[in-house]
């Protein structure tokens, strides 16, 4: 469940994109990796910074900032794996 999506201000050739979501703290062996693409065909690991800004013991609220290119469309997905 995405709580907030907000594109940032262009700095040089990068636009920071902020995505906030909640995730279960005990998620077992599942890991999440943000990936980015400019054409929806080729996906590569995205440059991200992650901040956990709240938790209630069951869920944590996460703020992820992804550096997206400022001069072309950029798509983001989360890849889940075990």
PDB file of N, CA, C and O in Angstrom:
ATOM      1  N   UNK A   1       0.845  -1.169   0.000  1.00  0.00           N
ATOM      2  CA  UNK A   1       0.000   0.000   0.000  1.00  0.00           C
ATOM      3  C   UNK A   1       0.894   1.236   0.000  1.00  0.00           C
ATOM      4  O   UNK A   1       1.624   1.481   0.952  1.00  0.00           O
ATOM      5  N   UNK A   2       0.842   1.993  -1.082  1.00  0.00           N
ATOM      6  CA  UNK A   2       1.623   3.224  -1.167  1.00  0.00           C
ATOM      7  C   UNK A   2       0.844   4.324  -0.459  1.00  0.00           C
ATOM      8  O   UNK A   2      -0.333   4.547  -0.724  1.00  0.00           O
ATOM      9  N   UNK A   3       1.512   4.989   0.467  1.00  0.00           N
ATOM     10  CA  UNK A   3       0.879   6.049   1.226  1.00  0.00           C
ATOM     11  C   UNK A   3       1.059   7.412   0.572  1.00  0.00           C
ATOM     12  O   UNK A   3       0.207   8.274   0.681  1.00  0.00           O
ATOM     13  N   UNK A   4       2.208   7.601  -0.092  1.00  0.00           N
ATOM     14  CA  UNK A   4       2.478   8.892  -0.715  1.00  0.00           C
ATOM     15  C   UNK A   4       3.499   8.711  -1.823  1.00  0.00           C
ATOM     16  O   UNK A   4       4.432   7.934  -1.710  1.00  0.00           O
ATOM     17  N   UNK A   5       3.303   9.436  -2.898  1.00  0.00           N
ATOM     18  CA  UNK A   5       4.250   9.483  -4.012  1.00  0.00           C
ATOM     19  C   UNK A   5       4.460  10.952  -4.316  1.00  0.00           C
ATOM     20  O   UNK A   5       3.488  11.691  -4.494  1.00  0.00           O
ATOM     21  N   UNK A   6       5.721  11.392  -4.346  1.00  0.00           N
ATOM     22  CA  UNK A   6       5.972  12.806  -4.573  1.00  0.00           C
ATOM     23  C   UNK A   6       7.268  13.001  -5.341  1.00  0.00           C
ATOM     24  O   UNK A   6       8.338  12.687  -4.827  1.00  0.00           O
ATOM     25  N   UNK A   7       7.189  13.512  -6.579  1.00  0.00           N
ATOM     26  CA  UNK A   7       8.421  13.853  -7.283  1.00  0.00           C
ATOM     27  C   UNK A   7       9.035  15.093  -6.644  1.00  0.00           C
ATOM     28  O   UNK A   7       8.324  15.984  -6.184  1.00  0.00           O
ATOM     29  N   UNK A   8      10.360  15.129  -6.597  1.00  0.00           N
ATOM     30  CA  UNK A   8      11.059  16.260  -5.984  1.00  0.00           C
ATOM     31  C   UNK A   8      11.477  17.293  -7.007  1.00  0.00           C
ATOM     32  O   UNK A   8      11.036  17.291  -8.150  1.00  0.00           O
ATOM     33  N   UNK A   9      12.385  18.168  -6.584  1.00  0.00           N
ATOM     34  CA  UNK A   9      12.890  19.247  -7.418  1.00  0.00           C
ATOM     35  C   UNK A   9      14.146  18.770  -8.153  1.00  0.00           C
ATOM     36  O   UNK A   9      15.016  18.144  -7.552  1.00  0.00           O
ATOM     37  N   UNK A  10      14.230  19.086  -9.427  1.00  0.00           N
ATOM     38  CA  UNK A  10      15.374  18.676 -10.234  1.00  0.00           C
ATOM     39  C   UNK A  10      16.642  19.318  -9.683  1.00  0.00           C
ATOM     40  O   UNK A  10      16.679  20.503  -9.396  1.00  0.00           O
ATOM     41  N   UNK A  11      17.675  18.490  -9.516  1.00  0.00           N
ATOM     42  CA  UNK A  11      18.984  18.965  -9.080  1.00  0.00           C
ATOM     43  C   UNK A  11      20.020  18.389 -10.043  1.00  0.00           C
ATOM     44  O   UNK A  11      20.281  17.179 -10.032  1.00  0.00           O
ATOM     45  N   UNK A  12      20.552  19.230 -10.912  1.00  0.00           N
ATOM     46  CA  UNK A  12      21.463  18.734 -11.945  1.00  0.00           C
ATOM     47  C   UNK A  12      20.682  17.910 -12.949  1.00  0.00           C
ATOM     48  O   UNK A  12      19.727  18.389 -13.542  1.00  0.00           O
ATOM     49  N   UNK A  13      21.037  16.646 -13.103  1.00  0.00           N
ATOM     50  CA  UNK A  13      20.325  15.780 -14.048  1.00  0.00           C
ATOM     51  C   UNK A  13      19.514  14.707 -13.326  1.00  0.00           C
ATOM     52  O   UNK A  13      19.168  13.697 -13.918  1.00  0.00           O
ATOM     53  N   UNK A  14      19.212  14.927 -12.032  1.00  0.00           N
ATOM     54  CA  UNK A  14      18.494  13.950 -11.218  1.00  0.00           C
ATOM     55  C   UNK A  14      17.263  14.585 -10.577  1.00  0.00           C
ATOM     56  O   UNK A  14      17.309  15.706 -10.102  1.00  0.00           O
ATOM     57  N   UNK A  15      16.154  13.836 -10.588  1.00  0.00           N
ATOM     58  CA  UNK A  15      14.941  14.223  -9.871  1.00  0.00           C
ATOM     59  C   UNK A  15      14.708  13.190  -8.768  1.00  0.00           C
ATOM     60  O   UNK A  15      14.498  12.020  -9.063  1.00  0.00           O
ATOM     61  N   UNK A  16      14.770  13.606  -7.496  1.00  0.00           N
ATOM     62  CA  UNK A  16      14.464  12.646  -6.433  1.00  0.00           C
ATOM     63  C   UNK A  16      12.958  12.380  -6.379  1.00  0.00           C
ATOM     64  O   UNK A  16      12.154  13.299  -6.468  1.00  0.00           O
ATOM     65  N   UNK A  17      12.587  11.110  -6.295  1.00  0.00           N
ATOM     66  CA  UNK A  17      11.181  10.719  -6.183  1.00  0.00           C
ATOM     67  C   UNK A  17      11.011  10.056  -4.821  1.00  0.00           C
ATOM     68  O   UNK A  17      11.745   9.133  -4.479  1.00  0.00           O
ATOM     69  N   UNK A  18      10.045  10.551  -4.032  1.00  0.00           N
ATOM     70  CA  UNK A  18       9.802  10.016  -2.691  1.00  0.00           C
ATOM     71  C   UNK A  18       8.562   9.134  -2.722  1.00  0.00           C
ATOM     72  O   UNK A  18       7.513   9.546  -3.210  1.00  0.00           O
ATOM     73  N   UNK A  19       8.713   7.912  -2.202  1.00  0.00           N
ATOM     74  CA  UNK A  19       7.597   6.980  -2.092  1.00  0.00           C
ATOM     75  C   UNK A  19       7.520   6.535  -0.638  1.00  0.00           C
ATOM     76  O   UNK A  19       8.533   6.136  -0.059  1.00  0.00           O
ATOM     77  N   UNK A  20       6.336   6.635  -0.052  1.00  0.00           N
ATOM     78  CA  UNK A  20       6.133   6.172   1.316  1.00  0.00           C
ATOM     79  C   UNK A  20       5.155   5.007   1.309  1.00  0.00           C
ATOM     80  O   UNK A  20       4.149   5.043   0.603  1.00  0.00           O
ATOM     81  N   UNK A  21       5.477   3.973   2.084  1.00  0.00           N
ATOM     82  CA  UNK A  21       4.602   2.806   2.175  1.00  0.00           C
ATOM     83  C   UNK A  21       4.804   2.149   3.525  1.00  0.00           C
ATOM     84  O   UNK A  21       5.750   2.462   4.247  1.00  0.00           O
ATOM     85  N   UNK A  22       3.894   1.249   3.864  1.00  0.00           N
ATOM     86  CA  UNK A  22       4.074   0.483   5.090  1.00  0.00           C
ATOM     87  C   UNK A  22       4.327  -0.966   4.722  1.00  0.00           C
ATOM     88  O   UNK A  22       3.870  -1.457   3.691  1.00  0.00           O
ATOM     89  N   UNK A  23       5.099  -1.623   5.581  1.00  0.00           N
ATOM     90  CA  UNK A  23       5.374  -3.042   5.372  1.00  0.00           C
ATOM     91  C   UNK A  23       5.398  -3.734   6.728  1.00  0.00           C
ATOM     92  O   UNK A  23       5.696  -3.126   7.750  1.00  0.00           O
ATOM     93  N   UNK A  24       5.080  -4.999   6.696  1.00  0.00           N
ATOM     94  CA  UNK A  24       5.078  -5.814   7.910  1.00  0.00           C
ATOM     95  C   UNK A  24       6.519  -5.979   8.388  1.00  0.00           C
ATOM     96  O   UNK A  24       7.416  -6.253   7.595  1.00  0.00           O
ATOM     97  N   UNK A  25       6.744  -5.786   9.672  1.00  0.00           N
ATOM     98  CA  UNK A  25       8.089  -5.906  10.223  1.00  0.00           C
ATOM     99  C   UNK A  25       8.596  -7.340  10.087  1.00  0.00           C
ATOM    100  O   UNK A  25       9.717  -7.560   9.646  1.00  0.00           O
ATOM    101  N   UNK A  26       7.779  -8.316  10.454  1.00  0.00           N
ATOM    102  CA  UNK A  26       8.174  -9.723  10.320  1.00  0.00           C
ATOM    103  C   UNK A  26       7.735 -10.227   8.944  1.00  0.00           C
ATOM    104  O   UNK A  26       6.654 -10.769   8.783  1.00  0.00           O
ATOM    105  N   UNK A  27       8.573 -10.041   7.966  1.00  0.00           N
ATOM    106  CA  UNK A  27       8.218 -10.447   6.610  1.00  0.00           C
ATOM    107  C   UNK A  27       8.962 -11.699   6.174  1.00  0.00           C
ATOM    108  O   UNK A  27       9.008 -12.024   5.001  1.00  0.00           O
ATOM    109  N   UNK A  28       9.571 -12.394   7.124  1.00  0.00           N
ATOM    110  CA  UNK A  28      10.236 -13.647   6.790  1.00  0.00           C
ATOM    111  C   UNK A  28      11.426 -13.440   5.895  1.00  0.00           C
ATOM    112  O   UNK A  28      12.202 -12.516   6.083  1.00  0.00           O
ATOM    113  N   UNK A  29      11.569 -14.294   4.913  1.00  0.00           N
ATOM    114  CA  UNK A  29      12.730 -14.258   4.027  1.00  0.00           C
ATOM    115  C   UNK A  29      12.458 -13.461   2.753  1.00  0.00           C
ATOM    116  O   UNK A  29      13.133 -13.648   1.752  1.00  0.00           O
ATOM    117  N   UNK A  30      11.485 -12.588   2.762  1.00  0.00           N
ATOM    118  CA  UNK A  30      11.172 -11.787   1.575  1.00  0.00           C
ATOM    119  C   UNK A  30      11.971 -10.485   1.624  1.00  0.00           C
ATOM    120  O   UNK A  30      11.980  -9.789   2.626  1.00  0.00           O
ATOM    121  N   UNK A  31      12.647 -10.198   0.528  1.00  0.00           N
ATOM    122  CA  UNK A  31      13.373  -8.934   0.429  1.00  0.00           C
ATOM    123  C   UNK A  31      12.799  -8.120  -0.731  1.00  0.00           C
ATOM    124  O   UNK A  31      12.266  -8.677  -1.691  1.00  0.00           O
ATOM    125  N   UNK A  32      12.902  -6.808  -0.610  1.00  0.00           N
ATOM    126  CA  UNK A  32      12.405  -5.900  -1.644  1.00  0.00           C
ATOM    127  C   UNK A  32      13.570  -5.138  -2.252  1.00  0.00           C
ATOM    128  O   UNK A  32      14.442  -4.659  -1.527  1.00  0.00           O
ATOM    129  N   UNK A  33      13.580  -5.016  -3.556  1.00  0.00           N
ATOM    130  CA  UNK A  33      14.602  -4.263  -4.271  1.00  0.00           C
ATOM    131  C   UNK A  33      13.912  -3.310  -5.236  1.00  0.00           C
ATOM    132  O   UNK A  33      13.109  -3.732  -6.062  1.00  0.00           O
ATOM    133  N   UNK A  34      14.203  -2.017  -5.116  1.00  0.00           N
ATOM    134  CA  UNK A  34      13.662  -1.044  -6.064  1.00  0.00           C
ATOM    135  C   UNK A  34      14.441  -1.149  -7.363  1.00  0.00           C
ATOM    136  O   UNK A  34      15.671  -1.232  -7.366  1.00  0.00           O
ATOM    137  N   UNK A  35      13.707  -1.183  -8.468  1.00  0.00           N
ATOM    138  CA  UNK A  35      14.322  -1.223  -9.791  1.00  0.00           C
ATOM    139  C   UNK A  35      13.788  -0.073 -10.631  1.00  0.00           C
ATOM    140  O   UNK A  35      12.659   0.363 -10.440  1.00  0.00           O
ATOM    141  N   UNK A  36      14.600   0.399 -11.560  1.00  0.00           N
ATOM    142  CA  UNK A  36      14.190   1.492 -12.421  1.00  0.00           C
ATOM    143  C   UNK A  36      14.374   1.153 -13.887  1.00  0.00           C
ATOM    144  O   UNK A  36      15.187   0.293 -14.245  1.00  0.00           O
ATOM    145  N   UNK A  37      13.590   1.817 -14.736  1.00  0.00           N
ATOM    146  CA  UNK A  37      13.656   1.597 -16.172  1.00  0.00           C
ATOM    147  C   UNK A  37      13.250   2.875 -16.901  1.00  0.00           C
ATOM    148  O   UNK A  37      12.395   3.624 -16.430  1.00  0.00           O
ATOM    149  N   UNK A  38      13.847   3.099 -18.044  1.00  0.00           N
ATOM    150  CA  UNK A  38      13.427   4.224 -18.893  1.00  0.00           C
ATOM    151  C   UNK A  38      12.563   3.753 -20.055  1.00  0.00           C
ATOM    152  O   UNK A  38      11.993   4.577 -20.763  1.00  0.00           O
ATOM    153  N   UNK A  39      12.465   2.414 -20.247  1.00  0.00           N
ATOM    154  CA  UNK A  39      11.713   1.902 -21.398  1.00  0.00           C
ATOM    155  C   UNK A  39      10.748   0.753 -21.062  1.00  0.00           C
ATOM    156  O   UNK A  39      10.125   0.188 -21.954  1.00  0.00           O
ATOM    157  N   UNK A  40      10.629   0.377 -19.797  1.00  0.00           N
ATOM    158  CA  UNK A  40       9.775  -0.719 -19.317  1.00  0.00           C
ATOM    159  C   UNK A  40      10.214  -2.095 -19.820  1.00  0.00           C
ATOM    160  O   UNK A  40       9.546  -3.084 -19.559  1.00  0.00           O
ATOM    161  N   UNK A  41      11.333  -2.179 -20.525  1.00  0.00           N
ATOM    162  CA  UNK A  41      11.832  -3.464 -21.008  1.00  0.00           C
ATOM    163  C   UNK A  41      13.063  -3.904 -20.221  1.00  0.00           C
ATOM    164  O   UNK A  41      13.221  -5.075 -19.903  1.00  0.00           O
ATOM    165  N   UNK A  42      13.934  -2.960 -19.905  1.00  0.00           N
ATOM    166  CA  UNK A  42      15.176  -3.244 -19.183  1.00  0.00           C
ATOM    167  C   UNK A  42      15.093  -2.634 -17.792  1.00  0.00           C
ATOM    168  O   UNK A  42      14.874  -1.430 -17.653  1.00  0.00           O
ATOM    169  N   UNK A  43      15.250  -3.479 -16.774  1.00  0.00           N
ATOM    170  CA  UNK A  43      15.168  -3.030 -15.382  1.00  0.00           C
ATOM    171  C   UNK A  43      16.516  -3.227 -14.701  1.00  0.00           C
ATOM    172  O   UNK A  43      17.146  -4.268 -14.860  1.00  0.00           O
ATOM    173  N   UNK A  44      16.952  -2.208 -13.961  1.00  0.00           N
ATOM    174  CA  UNK A  44      18.205  -2.289 -13.213  1.00  0.00           C
ATOM    175  C   UNK A  44      17.948  -1.814 -11.781  1.00  0.00           C
ATOM    176  O   UNK A  44      17.009  -1.049 -11.534  1.00  0.00           O
ATOM    177  N   UNK A  45      18.789  -2.262 -10.822  1.00  0.00           N
ATOM    178  CA  UNK A  45      18.613  -1.784  -9.449  1.00  0.00           C
ATOM    179  C   UNK A  45      18.689  -0.256  -9.400  1.00  0.00           C
ATOM    180  O   UNK A  45      19.557   0.354 -10.028  1.00  0.00           O
ATOM    181  N   UNK A  46      17.758   0.346  -8.704  1.00  0.00           N
ATOM    182  CA  UNK A  46      17.704   1.800  -8.603  1.00  0.00           C
ATOM    183  C   UNK A  46      18.553   2.279  -7.427  1.00  0.00           C
ATOM    184  O   UNK A  46      18.727   1.566  -6.436  1.00  0.00           O
ATOM    185  N   UNK A  47      19.077   3.495  -7.546  1.00  0.00           N
ATOM    186  CA  UNK A  47      19.800   4.125  -6.446  1.00  0.00           C
ATOM    187  C   UNK A  47      18.763   4.684  -5.482  1.00  0.00           C
ATOM    188  O   UNK A  47      17.958   5.537  -5.857  1.00  0.00           O
ATOM    189  N   UNK A  48      18.759   4.167  -4.259  1.00  0.00           N
ATOM    190  CA  UNK A  48      17.735   4.564  -3.292  1.00  0.00           C
ATOM    191  C   UNK A  48      18.358   4.875  -1.941  1.00  0.00           C
ATOM    192  O   UNK A  48      19.442   4.409  -1.604  1.00  0.00           O
ATOM    193  N   UNK A  49      17.632   5.678  -1.175  1.00  0.00           N
ATOM    194  CA  UNK A  49      17.914   5.812   0.253  1.00  0.00           C
ATOM    195  C   UNK A  49      16.610   5.474   0.962  1.00  0.00           C
ATOM    196  O   UNK A  49      15.529   5.794   0.482  1.00  0.00           O
ATOM    197  N   UNK A  50      16.723   4.783   2.080  1.00  0.00           N
ATOM    198  CA  UNK A  50      15.545   4.301   2.795  1.00  0.00           C
ATOM    199  C   UNK A  50      15.567   4.810   4.225  1.00  0.00           C
ATOM    200  O   UNK A  50      16.607   4.798   4.875  1.00  0.00           O
ATOM    201  N   UNK A  51      14.415   5.261   4.693  1.00  0.00           N
ATOM    202  CA  UNK A  51      14.263   5.733   6.068  1.00  0.00           C
ATOM    203  C   UNK A  51      12.997   5.121   6.648  1.00  0.00           C
ATOM    204  O   UNK A  51      11.929   5.219   6.048  1.00  0.00           O
ATOM    205  N   UNK A  52      13.116   4.495   7.802  1.00  0.00           N
ATOM    206  CA  UNK A  52      11.941   4.018   8.530  1.00  0.00           C
ATOM    207  C   UNK A  52      11.552   5.142   9.478  1.00  0.00           C
ATOM    208  O   UNK A  52      12.320   5.512  10.363  1.00  0.00           O
ATOM    209  N   UNK A  53      10.372   5.743   9.258  1.00  0.00           N
ATOM    210  CA  UNK A  53      10.012   6.910  10.040  1.00  0.00           C
ATOM    211  C   UNK A  53       8.964   6.638  11.099  1.00  0.00           C
ATOM    212  O   UNK A  53       8.645   7.524  11.899  1.00  0.00           O
ATOM    213  N   UNK A  54       8.450   5.412  11.167  1.00  0.00           N
ATOM    214  CA  UNK A  54       7.502   5.063  12.227  1.00  0.00           C
ATOM    215  C   UNK A  54       7.324   3.552  12.242  1.00  0.00           C
ATOM    216  O   UNK A  54       7.518   2.892  11.229  1.00  0.00           O
ATOM    217  N   UNK A  55       6.970   3.006  13.412  1.00  0.00           N
ATOM    218  CA  UNK A  55       6.549   1.614  13.469  1.00  0.00           C
ATOM    219  C   UNK A  55       5.679   1.417  14.705  1.00  0.00           C
ATOM    220  O   UNK A  55       5.807   2.129  15.682  1.00  0.00           O
ATOM    221  N   UNK A  56       4.769   0.466  14.593  1.00  0.00           N
ATOM    222  CA  UNK A  56       3.840   0.203  15.694  1.00  0.00           C
ATOM    223  C   UNK A  56       4.022  -1.197  16.274  1.00  0.00           C
ATOM    224  O   UNK A  56       3.170  -1.699  16.987  1.00  0.00           O
ATOM    225  N   UNK A  57       5.154  -1.836  15.947  1.00  0.00           N
ATOM    226  CA  UNK A  57       5.409  -3.178  16.425  1.00  0.00           C
ATOM    227  C   UNK A  57       4.996  -4.257  15.438  1.00  0.00           C
ATOM    228  O   UNK A  57       5.519  -5.360  15.469  1.00  0.00           O
ATOM    229  N   UNK A  58       4.055  -3.963  14.561  1.00  0.00           N
ATOM    230  CA  UNK A  58       3.616  -4.897  13.530  1.00  0.00           C
ATOM    231  C   UNK A  58       4.014  -4.402  12.145  1.00  0.00           C
ATOM    232  O   UNK A  58       4.492  -5.165  11.320  1.00  0.00           O
ATOM    233  N   UNK A  59       3.810  -3.118  11.901  1.00  0.00           N
ATOM    234  CA  UNK A  59       4.145  -2.498  10.620  1.00  0.00           C
ATOM    235  C   UNK A  59       5.163  -1.392  10.828  1.00  0.00           C
ATOM    236  O   UNK A  59       5.200  -0.758  11.878  1.00  0.00           O
ATOM    237  N   UNK A  60       5.981  -1.166   9.791  1.00  0.00           N
ATOM    238  CA  UNK A  60       6.859  -0.009   9.787  1.00  0.00           C
ATOM    239  C   UNK A  60       6.517   0.840   8.568  1.00  0.00           C
ATOM    240  O   UNK A  60       6.144   0.311   7.530  1.00  0.00           O
ATOM    241  N   UNK A  61       6.593   2.128   8.739  1.00  0.00           N
ATOM    242  CA  UNK A  61       6.331   3.067   7.658  1.00  0.00           C
ATOM    243  C   UNK A  61       7.681   3.479   7.097  1.00  0.00           C
ATOM    244  O   UNK A  61       8.570   3.929   7.821  1.00  0.00           O
ATOM    245  N   UNK A  62       7.815   3.308   5.792  1.00  0.00           N
ATOM    246  CA  UNK A  62       9.102   3.469   5.120  1.00  0.00           C
ATOM    247  C   UNK A  62       9.014   4.611   4.113  1.00  0.00           C
ATOM    248  O   UNK A  62       8.035   4.734   3.376  1.00  0.00           O
ATOM    249  N   UNK A  63      10.046   5.437   4.093  1.00  0.00           N
ATOM    250  CA  UNK A  63      10.172   6.496   3.088  1.00  0.00           C
ATOM    251  C   UNK A  63      11.394   6.157   2.240  1.00  0.00           C
ATOM    252  O   UNK A  63      12.503   6.061   2.754  1.00  0.00           O
ATOM    253  N   UNK A  64      11.176   5.949   0.952  1.00  0.00           N
ATOM    254  CA  UNK A  64      12.251   5.615   0.019  1.00  0.00           C
ATOM    255  C   UNK A  64      12.394   6.774  -0.960  1.00  0.00           C
ATOM    256  O   UNK A  64      11.409   7.253  -1.518  1.00  0.00           O
ATOM    257  N   UNK A  65      13.621   7.217  -1.147  1.00  0.00           N
ATOM    258  CA  UNK A  65      13.909   8.240  -2.150  1.00  0.00           C
ATOM    259  C   UNK A  65      14.707   7.597  -3.266  1.00  0.00           C
ATOM    260  O   UNK A  65      15.741   6.973  -3.021  1.00  0.00           O
ATOM    261  N   UNK A  66      14.185   7.704  -4.475  1.00  0.00           N
ATOM    262  CA  UNK A  66      14.811   7.120  -5.664  1.00  0.00           C
ATOM    263  C   UNK A  66      15.322   8.257  -6.537  1.00  0.00           C
ATOM    264  O   UNK A  66      14.593   9.210  -6.807  1.00  0.00           O
ATOM    265  N   UNK A  67      16.572   8.158  -6.974  1.00  0.00           N
ATOM    266  CA  UNK A  67      17.121   9.152  -7.896  1.00  0.00           C
ATOM    267  C   UNK A  67      16.734   8.776  -9.318  1.00  0.00           C
ATOM    268  O   UNK A  67      17.171   7.757  -9.847  1.00  0.00           O
ATOM    269  N   UNK A  68      15.889   9.597  -9.935  1.00  0.00           N
ATOM    270  CA  UNK A  68      15.417   9.353 -11.299  1.00  0.00           C
ATOM    271  C   UNK A  68      16.053  10.369 -12.241  1.00  0.00           C
ATOM    272  O   UNK A  68      16.283  11.512 -11.854  1.00  0.00           O
ATOM    273  N   UNK A  69      16.337   9.968 -13.484  1.00  0.00           N
ATOM    274  CA  UNK A  69      16.882  10.929 -14.440  1.00  0.00           C
ATOM    275  C   UNK A  69      15.863  12.042 -14.709  1.00  0.00           C
ATOM    276  O   UNK A  69      14.674  11.785 -14.826  1.00  0.00           O
ATOM    277  N   UNK A  70      16.359  13.264 -14.777  1.00  0.00           N
ATOM    278  CA  UNK A  70      15.468  14.414 -14.953  1.00  0.00           C
ATOM    279  C   UNK A  70      15.080  14.660 -16.401  1.00  0.00           C
ATOM    280  O   UNK A  70      14.106  15.356 -16.667  1.00  0.00           O
ATOM    281  N   UNK A  71      15.811  14.055 -17.333  1.00  0.00           N
ATOM    282  CA  UNK A  71      15.616  14.401 -18.746  1.00  0.00           C
ATOM    283  C   UNK A  71      14.834  13.368 -19.555  1.00  0.00           C
ATOM    284  O   UNK A  71      14.729  13.491 -20.767  1.00  0.00           O
ATOM    285  N   UNK A  72      14.289  12.313 -18.894  1.00  0.00           N
ATOM    286  CA  UNK A  72      13.529  11.295 -19.632  1.00  0.00           C
ATOM    287  C   UNK A  72      12.555  10.613 -18.689  1.00  0.00           C
ATOM    288  O   UNK A  72      12.708  10.665 -17.474  1.00  0.00           O
ATOM    289  N   UNK A  73      11.537   9.947 -19.240  1.00  0.00           N
ATOM    290  CA  UNK A  73      10.605   9.210 -18.382  1.00  0.00           C
ATOM    291  C   UNK A  73      11.350   8.135 -17.589  1.00  0.00           C
ATOM    292  O   UNK A  73      12.323   7.546 -18.081  1.00  0.00           O
ATOM    293  N   UNK A  74      10.903   7.886 -16.371  1.00  0.00           N
ATOM    294  CA  UNK A  74      11.529   6.884 -15.518  1.00  0.00           C
ATOM    295  C   UNK A  74      10.442   6.136 -14.768  1.00  0.00           C
ATOM    296  O   UNK A  74       9.536   6.747 -14.203  1.00  0.00           O
ATOM    297  N   UNK A  75      10.533   4.821 -14.768  1.00  0.00           N
ATOM    298  CA  UNK A  75       9.548   3.971 -14.137  1.00  0.00           C
ATOM    299  C   UNK A  75      10.200   3.238 -12.972  1.00  0.00           C
ATOM    300  O   UNK A  75      11.373   2.852 -13.057  1.00  0.00           O
ATOM    301  N   UNK A  76       9.441   3.028 -11.905  1.00  0.00           N
ATOM    302  CA  UNK A  76       9.961   2.392 -10.696  1.00  0.00           C
ATOM    303  C   UNK A  76       9.060   1.213 -10.346  1.00  0.00           C
ATOM    304  O   UNK A  76       7.839   1.311 -10.429  1.00  0.00           O
ATOM    305  N   UNK A  77       9.682   0.102  -9.950  1.00  0.00           N
ATOM    306  CA  UNK A  77       8.926  -1.032  -9.439  1.00  0.00           C
ATOM    307  C   UNK A  77       9.680  -1.617  -8.248  1.00  0.00           C
ATOM    308  O   UNK A  77      10.885  -1.408  -8.097  1.00  0.00           O
ATOM    309  N   UNK A  78       8.951  -2.344  -7.407  1.00  0.00           N
ATOM    310  CA  UNK A  78       9.564  -3.073  -6.319  1.00  0.00           C
ATOM    311  C   UNK A  78       9.576  -4.551  -6.684  1.00  0.00           C
ATOM    312  O   UNK A  78       8.542  -5.123  -7.038  1.00  0.00           O
ATOM    313  N   UNK A  79      10.744  -5.141  -6.625  1.00  0.00           N
ATOM    314  CA  UNK A  79      10.884  -6.570  -6.926  1.00  0.00           C
ATOM    315  C   UNK A  79      10.990  -7.319  -5.599  1.00  0.00           C
ATOM    316  O   UNK A  79      11.868  -7.032  -4.790  1.00  0.00           O
ATOM    317  N   UNK A  80      10.077  -8.244  -5.383  1.00  0.00           N
ATOM    318  CA  UNK A  80      10.078  -9.060  -4.162  1.00  0.00           C
ATOM    319  C   UNK A  80      10.720 -10.396  -4.479  1.00  0.00           C
ATOM    320  O   UNK A  80      10.469 -10.997  -5.518  1.00  0.00           O
ATOM    321  N   UNK A  81      11.590 -10.861  -3.583  1.00  0.00           N
ATOM    322  CA  UNK A  81      12.225 -12.177  -3.777  1.00  0.00           C
ATOM    323  C   UNK A  81      12.434 -12.840  -2.424  1.00  0.00           C
ATOM    324  O   UNK A  81      12.398 -12.203  -1.390  1.00  0.00           O
ATOM    325  N   UNK A  82      12.623 -14.147  -2.476  1.00  0.00           N
ATOM    326  CA  UNK A  82      12.879 -14.939  -1.253  1.00  0.00           C
ATOM    327  C   UNK A  82      14.320 -15.327  -1.200  1.00  0.00           C
ATOM    328  O   UNK A  82      14.975 -15.533  -2.127  1.00  0.00           O
TER     329      UNK A  82
END
